[in-house]
Amino acid sequence: MSMFVVTRLGSEEYGIEIDKVQSIEKVTKITRVPKAPSFVKGVINLRGEIIPVISLRMLLKLSEVEFDDDTRIVIIKNNDIVIGIIVDNANEVVEIHDNNIDSIDVNSNLYKKESFIGKIGKIGNRILMLFDIDKLTTQQEVKL
């Protein structure tokens, strides 16, 4: 059994291991960082800690949308790396039995396109793309 925070980008649902999620925040003032990669929206000051914030939409090559009341910044902590990721929505926690979590064939087109997706979880007739948090945090580590 594994627990995941369900996030949405458009109509797609993604899962983040709950033990990697430090908090889920409403969008606050994001300060731009000069010369940062385009997917880096900037940094936020969260209770005195400066955290880089990235746009998952840009990272996954989806079209950008305006922030609304449902937009959230999910604060992820993996090893010593803390980043915020912007998602359209994050308001559900689900439990997925391990036998309902499948690996992605590394030769599939999905894997090449979405290399931050590590596995796929099934809950009834729903499918959750499960982020590989190690790839997401180590490849996207932002040097300020």
mmCIF file of N, CA and C in Angstrom:
data_model
loop_
_atom_site.group_PDB
_atom_site.id
_atom_site.type_symbol
_atom_site.label_atom_id
_atom_site.label_comp_id
_atom_site.label_asym_id
_atom_site.label_seq_id
_atom_site.Cartn_x
_atom_site.Cartn_y
_atom_site.Cartn_z
ATOM 1 N N MET A 1 0.838 -1.193 0.000
ATOM 2 C CA MET A 1 0.000 0.000 0.000
ATOM 3 C C MET A 1 0.872 1.240 0.000
ATOM 4 N N SER A 2 0.563 2.162 -0.891
ATOM 5 C CA SER A 2 1.280 3.427 -0.959
ATOM 6 C C SER A 2 0.262 4.554 -1.000
ATOM 7 N N MET A 3 0.620 5.678 -0.380
ATOM 8 C CA MET A 3 -0.261 6.842 -0.347
ATOM 9 C C MET A 3 0.290 7.913 -1.285
ATOM 10 N N PHE A 4 -0.610 8.554 -2.027
ATOM 11 C CA PHE A 4 -0.222 9.581 -2.983
ATOM 12 C C PHE A 4 -1.131 10.798 -2.859
ATOM 13 N N VAL A 5 -0.532 11.981 -3.038
ATOM 14 C CA VAL A 5 -1.306 13.206 -3.190
ATOM 15 C C VAL A 5 -1.658 13.289 -4.672
ATOM 16 N N VAL A 6 -2.943 13.456 -4.970
ATOM 17 C CA VAL A 6 -3.388 13.557 -6.361
ATOM 18 C C VAL A 6 -3.329 15.016 -6.783
ATOM 19 N N THR A 7 -2.625 15.269 -7.892
ATOM 20 C CA THR A 7 -2.567 16.612 -8.464
ATOM 21 C C THR A 7 -3.134 16.546 -9.871
ATOM 22 N N ARG A 8 -3.596 17.683 -10.354
ATOM 23 C CA ARG A 8 -4.138 17.731 -11.716
ATOM 24 C C ARG A 8 -3.412 18.779 -12.534
ATOM 25 N N LEU A 9 -3.207 18.433 -13.789
ATOM 26 C CA LEU A 9 -2.759 19.380 -14.815
ATOM 27 C C LEU A 9 -3.752 19.192 -15.955
ATOM 28 N N GLY A 10 -4.653 20.140 -16.126
ATOM 29 C CA GLY A 10 -5.716 19.965 -17.112
ATOM 30 C C GLY A 10 -6.582 18.789 -16.699
ATOM 31 N N SER A 11 -6.821 17.867 -17.630
ATOM 32 C CA SER A 11 -7.672 16.714 -17.319
ATOM 33 C C SER A 11 -6.869 15.508 -16.823
ATOM 34 N N GLU A 12 -5.548 15.617 -16.803
ATOM 35 C CA GLU A 12 -4.707 14.492 -16.380
ATOM 36 C C GLU A 12 -4.465 14.523 -14.876
ATOM 37 N N GLU A 13 -4.438 13.342 -14.273
ATOM 38 C CA GLU A 13 -4.164 13.236 -12.847
ATOM 39 C C GLU A 13 -2.783 12.632 -12.631
ATOM 40 N N TYR A 14 -2.059 13.216 -11.693
ATOM 41 C CA TYR A 14 -0.709 12.775 -11.365
ATOM 42 C C TYR A 14 -0.634 12.501 -9.874
ATOM 43 N N GLY A 15 0.228 11.571 -9.493
ATOM 44 C CA GLY A 15 0.392 11.250 -8.084
ATOM 45 C C GLY A 15 1.799 11.569 -7.608
ATOM 46 N N ILE A 16 1.874 12.064 -6.371
ATOM 47 C CA ILE A 16 3.160 12.334 -5.724
ATOM 48 C C ILE A 16 3.149 11.578 -4.406
ATOM 49 N N GLU A 17 4.201 10.792 -4.162
ATOM 50 C CA GLU A 17 4.281 10.031 -2.916
ATOM 51 C C GLU A 17 4.072 10.976 -1.740
ATOM 52 N N ILE A 18 3.161 10.606 -0.845
ATOM 53 C CA ILE A 18 2.791 11.526 0.238
ATOM 54 C C ILE A 18 3.962 11.822 1.164
ATOM 55 N N ASP A 19 4.885 10.875 1.323
ATOM 56 C CA ASP A 19 6.003 11.140 2.235
ATOM 57 C C ASP A 19 7.021 12.111 1.657
ATOM 58 N N LYS A 20 6.880 12.472 0.377
ATOM 59 C CA LYS A 20 7.751 13.479 -0.244
ATOM 60 C C LYS A 20 7.121 14.871 -0.214
ATOM 61 N N VAL A 21 5.831 14.937 0.128
ATOM 62 C CA VAL A 21 5.115 16.213 0.131
ATOM 63 C C VAL A 21 5.256 16.860 1.505
ATOM 64 N N GLN A 22 5.873 18.033 1.521
ATOM 65 C CA GLN A 22 6.070 18.761 2.770
ATOM 66 C C GLN A 22 4.815 19.573 3.108
ATOM 67 N N SER A 23 4.244 20.225 2.092
ATOM 68 C CA SER A 23 3.007 20.983 2.290
ATOM 69 C C SER A 23 2.393 21.303 0.934
ATOM 70 N N ILE A 24 1.141 21.750 0.974
ATOM 71 C CA ILE A 24 0.442 22.206 -0.226
ATOM 72 C C ILE A 24 -0.002 23.630 0.072
ATOM 73 N N GLU A 25 0.439 24.566 -0.763
ATOM 74 C CA GLU A 25 0.225 25.993 -0.493
ATOM 75 C C GLU A 25 -0.598 26.632 -1.607
ATOM 76 N N LYS A 26 -1.370 27.659 -1.214
ATOM 77 C CA LYS A 26 -2.012 28.490 -2.232
ATOM 78 C C LYS A 26 -0.910 29.288 -2.908
ATOM 79 N N VAL A 27 -1.165 29.723 -4.130
ATOM 80 C CA VAL A 27 -0.161 30.487 -4.862
ATOM 81 C C VAL A 27 0.060 31.812 -4.143
ATOM 82 N N THR A 28 1.319 32.115 -3.927
ATOM 83 C CA THR A 28 1.720 33.339 -3.262
ATOM 84 C C THR A 28 2.616 34.113 -4.232
ATOM 85 N N LYS A 29 3.149 35.225 -3.800
ATOM 86 C CA LYS A 29 4.012 36.023 -4.674
ATOM 87 C C LYS A 29 5.265 35.228 -5.043
ATOM 88 N N ILE A 30 5.489 35.088 -6.345
ATOM 89 C CA ILE A 30 6.664 34.387 -6.852
ATOM 90 C C ILE A 30 7.620 35.432 -7.407
ATOM 91 N N THR A 31 8.825 35.463 -6.888
ATOM 92 C CA THR A 31 9.835 36.423 -7.338
ATOM 93 C C THR A 31 10.647 35.788 -8.451
ATOM 94 N N ARG A 32 10.684 36.450 -9.596
ATOM 95 C CA ARG A 32 11.420 35.933 -10.755
ATOM 96 C C ARG A 32 12.912 35.889 -10.446
ATOM 97 N N VAL A 33 13.596 34.930 -11.071
ATOM 98 C CA VAL A 33 15.043 34.810 -10.927
ATOM 99 C C VAL A 33 15.658 35.047 -12.305
ATOM 100 N N PRO A 34 16.496 36.091 -12.452
ATOM 101 C CA PRO A 34 17.103 36.367 -13.763
ATOM 102 C C PRO A 34 17.898 35.171 -14.275
ATOM 103 N N LYS A 35 17.804 34.936 -15.577
ATOM 104 C CA LYS A 35 18.570 33.904 -16.283
ATOM 105 C C LYS A 35 18.254 32.484 -15.859
ATOM 106 N N ALA A 36 17.151 32.278 -15.135
ATOM 107 C CA ALA A 36 16.744 30.914 -14.769
ATOM 108 C C ALA A 36 16.105 30.256 -15.989
ATOM 109 N N PRO A 37 16.130 28.921 -16.068
ATOM 110 C CA PRO A 37 15.452 28.236 -17.175
ATOM 111 C C PRO A 37 13.968 28.626 -17.211
ATOM 112 N N SER A 38 13.345 28.525 -18.380
ATOM 113 C CA SER A 38 11.972 29.017 -18.535
ATOM 114 C C SER A 38 10.975 28.297 -17.634
ATOM 115 N N PHE A 39 11.211 27.034 -17.292
ATOM 116 C CA PHE A 39 10.257 26.319 -16.444
ATOM 117 C C PHE A 39 10.355 26.749 -14.982
ATOM 118 N N VAL A 40 11.407 27.498 -14.634
ATOM 119 C CA VAL A 40 11.544 28.003 -13.264
ATOM 120 C C VAL A 40 10.773 29.318 -13.174
ATOM 121 N N LYS A 41 9.700 29.312 -12.397
ATOM 122 C CA LYS A 41 8.867 30.506 -12.262
ATOM 123 C C LYS A 41 9.525 31.530 -11.351
ATOM 124 N N GLY A 42 10.414 31.072 -10.455
ATOM 125 C CA GLY A 42 11.080 31.970 -9.529
ATOM 126 C C GLY A 42 11.218 31.312 -8.170
ATOM 127 N N VAL A 43 11.196 32.148 -7.127
ATOM 128 C CA VAL A 43 11.311 31.632 -5.768
ATOM 129 C C VAL A 43 10.201 32.228 -4.904
ATOM 130 N N ILE A 44 9.845 31.496 -3.845
ATOM 131 C CA ILE A 44 8.903 32.015 -2.863
ATOM 132 C C ILE A 44 9.576 31.987 -1.502
ATOM 133 N N ASN A 45 9.095 32.853 -0.622
ATOM 134 C CA ASN A 45 9.551 32.869 0.755
ATOM 135 C C ASN A 45 8.451 32.195 1.564
ATOM 136 N N LEU A 46 8.713 30.967 1.978
ATOM 137 C CA LEU A 46 7.721 30.198 2.710
ATOM 138 C C LEU A 46 8.181 30.048 4.152
ATOM 139 N N ARG A 47 7.551 30.800 5.017
ATOM 140 C CA ARG A 47 7.888 30.773 6.444
ATOM 141 C C ARG A 47 9.395 30.922 6.664
ATOM 142 N N GLY A 48 9.991 31.871 5.919
ATOM 143 C CA GLY A 48 11.406 32.184 6.092
ATOM 144 C C GLY A 48 12.358 31.354 5.247
ATOM 145 N N GLU A 49 11.853 30.357 4.545
ATOM 146 C CA GLU A 49 12.706 29.519 3.701
ATOM 147 C C GLU A 49 12.484 29.912 2.235
ATOM 148 N N ILE A 50 13.581 30.140 1.509
ATOM 149 C CA ILE A 50 13.487 30.481 0.088
ATOM 150 C C ILE A 50 13.443 29.179 -0.712
ATOM 151 N N ILE A 51 12.367 29.009 -1.492
ATOM 152 C CA ILE A 51 12.139 27.758 -2.218
ATOM 153 C C ILE A 51 11.966 28.054 -3.700
ATOM 154 N N PRO A 52 12.753 27.379 -4.569
ATOM 155 C CA PRO A 52 12.542 27.538 -6.008
ATOM 156 C C PRO A 52 11.219 26.895 -6.421
ATOM 157 N N VAL A 53 10.532 27.541 -7.354
ATOM 158 C CA VAL A 53 9.233 27.053 -7.818
ATOM 159 C C VAL A 53 9.309 26.806 -9.309
ATOM 160 N N ILE A 54 8.872 25.604 -9.720
ATOM 161 C CA ILE A 54 8.885 25.274 -11.146
ATOM 162 C C ILE A 54 7.463 25.033 -11.643
ATOM 163 N N SER A 55 7.271 25.270 -12.921
ATOM 164 C CA SER A 55 5.990 25.017 -13.575
ATOM 165 C C SER A 55 6.010 23.609 -14.151
ATOM 166 N N LEU A 56 5.184 22.735 -13.593
ATOM 167 C CA LEU A 56 5.104 21.378 -14.151
ATOM 168 C C LEU A 56 4.557 21.417 -15.569
ATOM 169 N N ARG A 57 3.652 22.364 -15.835
ATOM 170 C CA ARG A 57 3.103 22.466 -17.189
ATOM 171 C C ARG A 57 4.217 22.700 -18.206
ATOM 172 N N MET A 58 5.127 23.623 -17.903
ATOM 173 C CA MET A 58 6.222 23.913 -18.841
ATOM 174 C C MET A 58 7.182 22.729 -18.932
ATOM 175 N N LEU A 59 7.442 22.101 -17.792
ATOM 176 C CA LEU A 59 8.355 20.962 -17.759
ATOM 177 C C LEU A 59 7.828 19.814 -18.613
ATOM 178 N N LEU A 60 6.508 19.615 -18.586
ATOM 179 C CA LEU A 60 5.885 18.527 -19.347
ATOM 180 C C LEU A 60 5.423 18.985 -20.728
ATOM 181 N N LYS A 61 5.803 20.203 -21.089
ATOM 182 C CA LYS A 61 5.487 20.775 -22.405
ATOM 183 C C LYS A 61 3.979 20.872 -22.658
ATOM 184 N N LEU A 62 3.260 21.289 -21.611
ATOM 185 C CA LEU A 62 1.828 21.563 -21.728
ATOM 186 C C LEU A 62 1.658 23.076 -21.819
ATOM 187 N N SER A 63 0.505 23.524 -22.329
ATOM 188 C CA SER A 63 0.301 24.969 -22.441
ATOM 189 C C SER A 63 0.092 25.575 -21.053
ATOM 190 N N GLU A 64 0.595 26.788 -20.889
ATOM 191 C CA GLU A 64 0.447 27.498 -19.619
ATOM 192 C C GLU A 64 -1.000 27.977 -19.486
ATOM 193 N N VAL A 65 -1.477 28.066 -18.255
ATOM 194 C CA VAL A 65 -2.806 28.612 -17.989
ATOM 195 C C VAL A 65 -2.687 29.639 -16.872
ATOM 196 N N GLU A 66 -3.669 30.523 -16.788
ATOM 197 C CA GLU A 66 -3.696 31.509 -15.708
ATOM 198 C C GLU A 66 -3.924 30.787 -14.384
ATOM 199 N N PHE A 67 -3.299 31.286 -13.324
ATOM 200 C CA PHE A 67 -3.548 30.740 -11.997
ATOM 201 C C PHE A 67 -4.980 31.083 -11.596
ATOM 202 N N ASP A 68 -5.639 30.165 -10.878
ATOM 203 C CA ASP A 68 -6.970 30.457 -10.358
ATOM 204 C C ASP A 68 -7.038 30.013 -8.898
ATOM 205 N N ASP A 69 -8.236 29.999 -8.325
ATOM 206 C CA ASP A 69 -8.389 29.667 -6.906
ATOM 207 C C ASP A 69 -7.983 28.233 -6.584
ATOM 208 N N ASP A 70 -7.946 27.361 -7.591
ATOM 209 C CA ASP A 70 -7.568 25.959 -7.361
ATOM 210 C C ASP A 70 -6.070 25.716 -7.512
ATOM 211 N N THR A 71 -5.344 26.644 -8.142
ATOM 212 C CA THR A 71 -3.912 26.461 -8.383
ATOM 213 C C THR A 71 -3.180 26.320 -7.050
ATOM 214 N N ARG A 72 -2.278 25.366 -6.993
ATOM 215 C CA ARG A 72 -1.519 25.124 -5.764
ATOM 216 C C ARG A 72 -0.035 24.979 -6.068
ATOM 217 N N ILE A 73 0.770 25.265 -5.052
ATOM 218 C CA ILE A 73 2.200 24.973 -5.106
ATOM 219 C C ILE A 73 2.429 23.816 -4.135
ATOM 220 N N VAL A 74 2.848 22.684 -4.669
ATOM 221 C CA VAL A 74 3.132 21.521 -3.830
ATOM 222 C C VAL A 74 4.611 21.591 -3.464
ATOM 223 N N ILE A 75 4.889 21.663 -2.172
ATOM 224 C CA ILE A 75 6.271 21.726 -1.699
ATOM 225 C C ILE A 75 6.758 20.295 -1.488
ATOM 226 N N ILE A 76 7.788 19.947 -2.255
ATOM 227 C CA ILE A 76 8.334 18.587 -2.225
ATOM 228 C C ILE A 76 9.703 18.622 -1.565
ATOM 229 N N LYS A 77 9.928 17.672 -0.681
ATOM 230 C CA LYS A 77 11.257 17.529 -0.079
ATOM 231 C C LYS A 77 11.744 16.128 -0.384
ATOM 232 N N ASN A 78 12.889 16.048 -1.039
ATOM 233 C CA ASN A 78 13.486 14.764 -1.393
ATOM 234 C C ASN A 78 14.961 14.845 -1.045
ATOM 235 N N ASN A 79 15.386 14.019 -0.108
ATOM 236 C CA ASN A 79 16.728 14.114 0.454
ATOM 237 C C ASN A 79 16.877 15.530 1.003
ATOM 238 N N ASP A 80 17.834 16.312 0.559
ATOM 239 C CA ASP A 80 17.991 17.673 1.078
ATOM 240 C C ASP A 80 17.466 18.722 0.115
ATOM 241 N N ILE A 81 16.810 18.297 -0.950
ATOM 242 C CA ILE A 81 16.331 19.237 -1.970
ATOM 243 C C ILE A 81 14.867 19.563 -1.710
ATOM 244 N N VAL A 82 14.558 20.852 -1.652
ATOM 245 C CA VAL A 82 13.175 21.301 -1.481
ATOM 246 C C VAL A 82 12.823 22.169 -2.678
ATOM 247 N N ILE A 83 11.738 21.805 -3.377
ATOM 248 C CA ILE A 83 11.256 22.612 -4.498
ATOM 249 C C ILE A 83 9.746 22.720 -4.404
ATOM 250 N N GLY A 84 9.208 23.741 -5.037
ATOM 251 C CA GLY A 84 7.767 23.874 -5.172
ATOM 252 C C GLY A 84 7.388 23.607 -6.614
ATOM 253 N N ILE A 85 6.310 22.854 -6.812
ATOM 254 C CA ILE A 85 5.831 22.622 -8.174
ATOM 255 C C ILE A 85 4.410 23.160 -8.278
ATOM 256 N N ILE A 86 4.161 23.885 -9.359
ATOM 257 C CA ILE A 86 2.841 24.485 -9.564
ATOM 258 C C ILE A 86 1.952 23.483 -10.280
ATOM 259 N N VAL A 87 0.774 23.223 -9.690
ATOM 260 C CA VAL A 87 -0.204 22.315 -10.284
ATOM 261 C C VAL A 87 -1.559 23.017 -10.346
ATOM 262 N N ASP A 88 -2.438 22.526 -11.211
ATOM 263 C CA ASP A 88 -3.758 23.141 -11.349
ATOM 264 C C ASP A 88 -4.624 22.886 -10.119
ATOM 265 N N ASN A 89 -4.391 21.758 -9.451
ATOM 266 C CA ASN A 89 -5.222 21.382 -8.322
ATOM 267 C C ASN A 89 -4.515 20.292 -7.529
ATOM 268 N N ALA A 90 -4.686 20.291 -6.222
ATOM 269 C CA ALA A 90 -4.153 19.222 -5.363
ATOM 270 C C ALA A 90 -5.027 19.169 -4.124
ATOM 271 N N ASN A 91 -6.011 18.268 -4.137
ATOM 272 C CA ASN A 91 -6.930 18.260 -2.993
ATOM 273 C C ASN A 91 -7.405 16.866 -2.608
ATOM 274 N N GLU A 92 -6.621 15.857 -2.919
ATOM 275 C CA GLU A 92 -7.060 14.497 -2.628
ATOM 276 C C GLU A 92 -5.851 13.641 -2.291
ATOM 277 N N VAL A 93 -6.041 12.715 -1.374
ATOM 278 C CA VAL A 93 -5.020 11.722 -1.056
ATOM 279 C C VAL A 93 -5.636 10.359 -1.319
ATOM 280 N N VAL A 94 -4.895 9.506 -2.021
ATOM 281 C CA VAL A 94 -5.405 8.166 -2.321
ATOM 282 C C VAL A 94 -4.402 7.116 -1.878
ATOM 283 N N GLU A 95 -4.933 5.933 -1.636
ATOM 284 C CA GLU A 95 -4.117 4.784 -1.283
ATOM 285 C C GLU A 95 -4.181 3.833 -2.464
ATOM 286 N N ILE A 96 -3.012 3.391 -2.935
ATOM 287 C CA ILE A 96 -2.983 2.470 -4.071
ATOM 288 C C ILE A 96 -2.269 1.195 -3.631
ATOM 289 N N HIS A 97 -2.939 0.062 -3.842
ATOM 290 C CA HIS A 97 -2.302 -1.218 -3.552
ATOM 291 C C HIS A 97 -1.116 -1.401 -4.483
ATOM 292 N N ASP A 98 -0.030 -1.957 -3.952
ATOM 293 C CA ASP A 98 1.186 -2.133 -4.750
ATOM 294 C C ASP A 98 0.936 -2.927 -6.029
ATOM 295 N N ASN A 99 -0.012 -3.883 -5.996
ATOM 296 C CA ASN A 99 -0.272 -4.661 -7.221
ATOM 297 C C ASN A 99 -1.050 -3.861 -8.260
ATOM 298 N N ASN A 100 -1.467 -2.629 -7.926
ATOM 299 C CA ASN A 100 -2.107 -1.742 -8.893
ATOM 300 C C ASN A 100 -1.174 -0.640 -9.372
ATOM 301 N N ILE A 101 0.123 -0.805 -9.109
ATOM 302 C CA ILE A 101 1.133 0.149 -9.572
ATOM 303 C C ILE A 101 2.027 -0.579 -10.565
ATOM 304 N N ASP A 102 2.075 -0.062 -11.775
ATOM 305 C CA ASP A 102 2.856 -0.686 -12.842
ATOM 306 C C ASP A 102 4.017 0.201 -13.247
ATOM 307 N N SER A 103 5.133 -0.440 -13.572
ATOM 308 C CA SER A 103 6.269 0.296 -14.123
ATOM 309 C C SER A 103 5.960 0.660 -15.562
ATOM 310 N N ILE A 104 6.663 1.667 -16.050
ATOM 311 C CA ILE A 104 6.520 2.067 -17.453
ATOM 312 C C ILE A 104 7.662 1.441 -18.230
ATOM 313 N N ASP A 105 7.334 0.879 -19.372
ATOM 314 C CA ASP A 105 8.351 0.312 -20.258
ATOM 315 C C ASP A 105 9.277 1.440 -20.714
ATOM 316 N N VAL A 106 10.563 1.321 -20.399
ATOM 317 C CA VAL A 106 11.498 2.406 -20.724
ATOM 318 C C VAL A 106 11.623 2.642 -22.228
ATOM 319 N N ASN A 107 11.161 1.719 -23.040
ATOM 320 C CA ASN A 107 11.235 1.909 -24.488
ATOM 321 C C ASN A 107 9.962 2.542 -25.063
ATOM 322 N N SER A 108 8.961 2.752 -24.206
ATOM 323 C CA SER A 108 7.702 3.287 -24.724
ATOM 324 C C SER A 108 7.828 4.778 -25.013
ATOM 325 N N ASN A 109 6.987 5.275 -25.911
ATOM 326 C CA ASN A 109 6.983 6.704 -26.246
ATOM 327 C C ASN A 109 6.607 7.542 -25.033
ATOM 328 N N LEU A 110 5.724 7.037 -24.194
ATOM 329 C CA LEU A 110 5.309 7.768 -23.006
ATOM 330 C C LEU A 110 6.512 8.054 -22.124
ATOM 331 N N TYR A 111 7.348 7.051 -21.949
ATOM 332 C CA TYR A 111 8.500 7.211 -21.067
ATOM 333 C C TYR A 111 9.440 8.272 -21.618
ATOM 334 N N LYS A 112 9.686 8.250 -22.925
ATOM 335 C CA LYS A 112 10.612 9.234 -23.505
ATOM 336 C C LYS A 112 10.050 10.643 -23.374
ATOM 337 N N LYS A 113 8.748 10.793 -23.613
ATOM 338 C CA LYS A 113 8.131 12.114 -23.567
ATOM 339 C C LYS A 113 8.022 12.610 -22.139
ATOM 340 N N GLU A 114 7.615 11.760 -21.228
ATOM 341 C CA GLU A 114 7.363 12.152 -19.852
ATOM 342 C C GLU A 114 8.359 11.467 -18.942
ATOM 343 N N SER A 115 9.618 11.794 -19.062
ATOM 344 C CA SER A 115 10.633 11.070 -18.311
ATOM 345 C C SER A 115 10.543 11.306 -16.806
ATOM 346 N N PHE A 116 9.676 12.221 -16.362
ATOM 347 C CA PHE A 116 9.502 12.435 -14.927
ATOM 348 C C PHE A 116 8.437 11.525 -14.348
ATOM 349 N N ILE A 117 7.783 10.749 -15.222
ATOM 350 C CA ILE A 117 6.773 9.795 -14.774
ATOM 351 C C ILE A 117 7.474 8.453 -14.570
ATOM 352 N N GLY A 118 7.384 7.924 -13.354
ATOM 353 C CA GLY A 118 8.078 6.677 -13.044
ATOM 354 C C GLY A 118 7.198 5.456 -13.164
ATOM 355 N N LYS A 119 5.946 5.587 -12.757
ATOM 356 C CA LYS A 119 5.037 4.443 -12.755
ATOM 357 C C LYS A 119 3.626 4.938 -13.035
ATOM 358 N N ILE A 120 2.725 3.971 -13.172
ATOM 359 C CA ILE A 120 1.317 4.287 -13.381
ATOM 360 C C ILE A 120 0.517 3.559 -12.308
ATOM 361 N N GLY A 121 -0.368 4.295 -11.652
ATOM 362 C CA GLY A 121 -1.216 3.695 -10.620
ATOM 363 C C GLY A 121 -2.648 3.601 -11.102
ATOM 364 N N LYS A 122 -3.328 2.525 -10.706
ATOM 365 C CA LYS A 122 -4.718 2.325 -11.103
ATOM 366 C C LYS A 122 -5.588 2.294 -9.848
ATOM 367 N N ILE A 123 -6.652 3.091 -9.867
ATOM 368 C CA ILE A 123 -7.640 3.101 -8.786
ATOM 369 C C ILE A 123 -8.990 2.964 -9.469
ATOM 370 N N GLY A 124 -9.568 1.789 -9.426
ATOM 371 C CA GLY A 124 -10.825 1.563 -10.151
ATOM 372 C C GLY A 124 -10.584 1.818 -11.627
ATOM 373 N N ASN A 125 -11.376 2.744 -12.212
ATOM 374 C CA ASN A 125 -11.187 3.057 -13.634
ATOM 375 C C ASN A 125 -10.330 4.306 -13.835
ATOM 376 N N ARG A 126 -9.744 4.842 -12.755
ATOM 377 C CA ARG A 126 -8.860 6.012 -12.861
ATOM 378 C C ARG A 126 -7.420 5.566 -13.047
ATOM 379 N N ILE A 127 -6.675 6.370 -13.788
ATOM 380 C CA ILE A 127 -5.241 6.126 -13.970
ATOM 381 C C ILE A 127 -4.498 7.354 -13.475
ATOM 382 N N LEU A 128 -3.498 7.122 -12.628
ATOM 383 C CA LEU A 128 -2.656 8.202 -12.117
ATOM 384 C C LEU A 128 -1.248 8.024 -12.651
ATOM 385 N N MET A 129 -0.700 9.064 -13.265
ATOM 386 C CA MET A 129 0.717 9.061 -13.630
ATOM 387 C C MET A 129 1.476 9.373 -12.346
ATOM 388 N N LEU A 130 2.417 8.534 -11.963
ATOM 389 C CA LEU A 130 3.125 8.715 -10.698
ATOM 390 C C LEU A 130 4.501 9.299 -10.966
ATOM 391 N N PHE A 131 4.752 10.465 -10.386
ATOM 392 C CA PHE A 131 6.029 11.138 -10.615
ATOM 393 C C PHE A 131 7.181 10.369 -10.002
ATOM 394 N N ASP A 132 8.297 10.369 -10.709
ATOM 395 C CA ASP A 132 9.562 9.872 -10.174
ATOM 396 C C ASP A 132 10.211 11.084 -9.515
ATOM 397 N N ILE A 133 10.036 11.199 -8.211
ATOM 398 C CA ILE A 133 10.470 12.396 -7.487
ATOM 399 C C ILE A 133 11.991 12.549 -7.528
ATOM 400 N N ASP A 134 12.730 11.436 -7.560
ATOM 401 C CA ASP A 134 14.189 11.530 -7.665
ATOM 402 C C ASP A 134 14.578 12.259 -8.946
ATOM 403 N N LYS A 135 13.966 11.877 -10.073
ATOM 404 C CA LYS A 135 14.277 12.544 -11.343
ATOM 405 C C LYS A 135 13.821 13.994 -11.320
ATOM 406 N N LEU A 136 12.650 14.211 -10.773
ATOM 407 C CA LEU A 136 12.087 15.557 -10.758
ATOM 408 C C LEU A 136 12.961 16.499 -9.934
ATOM 409 N N THR A 137 13.469 16.039 -8.811
ATOM 410 C CA THR A 137 14.250 16.935 -7.951
ATOM 411 C C THR A 137 15.720 16.989 -8.348
ATOM 412 N N THR A 138 16.307 15.894 -8.774
ATOM 413 C CA THR A 138 17.739 15.959 -9.080
ATOM 414 C C THR A 138 17.990 16.614 -10.428
ATOM 415 N N GLN A 139 17.185 16.309 -11.438
ATOM 416 C CA GLN A 139 17.404 16.929 -12.750
ATOM 417 C C GLN A 139 16.989 18.388 -12.761
ATOM 418 N N GLN A 140 16.078 18.761 -11.870
ATOM 419 C CA GLN A 140 15.573 20.129 -11.895
ATOM 420 C C GLN A 140 16.154 20.973 -10.775
ATOM 421 N N GLU A 141 17.165 20.464 -10.111
ATOM 422 C CA GLU A 141 17.748 21.248 -9.022
ATOM 423 C C GLU A 141 18.145 22.613 -9.559
ATOM 424 N N VAL A 142 17.662 23.626 -8.921
ATOM 425 C CA VAL A 142 17.844 24.988 -9.430
ATOM 426 C C VAL A 142 19.024 25.639 -8.713
ATOM 427 N N LYS A 143 19.993 26.063 -9.489
ATOM 428 C CA LYS A 143 21.135 26.786 -8.932
ATOM 429 C C LYS A 143 20.841 28.268 -8.993
ATOM 430 N N LEU A 144 20.724 28.891 -7.841
ATOM 431 C CA LEU A 144 20.404 30.331 -7.825
ATOM 432 C C LEU A 144 21.661 31.138 -7.613
#
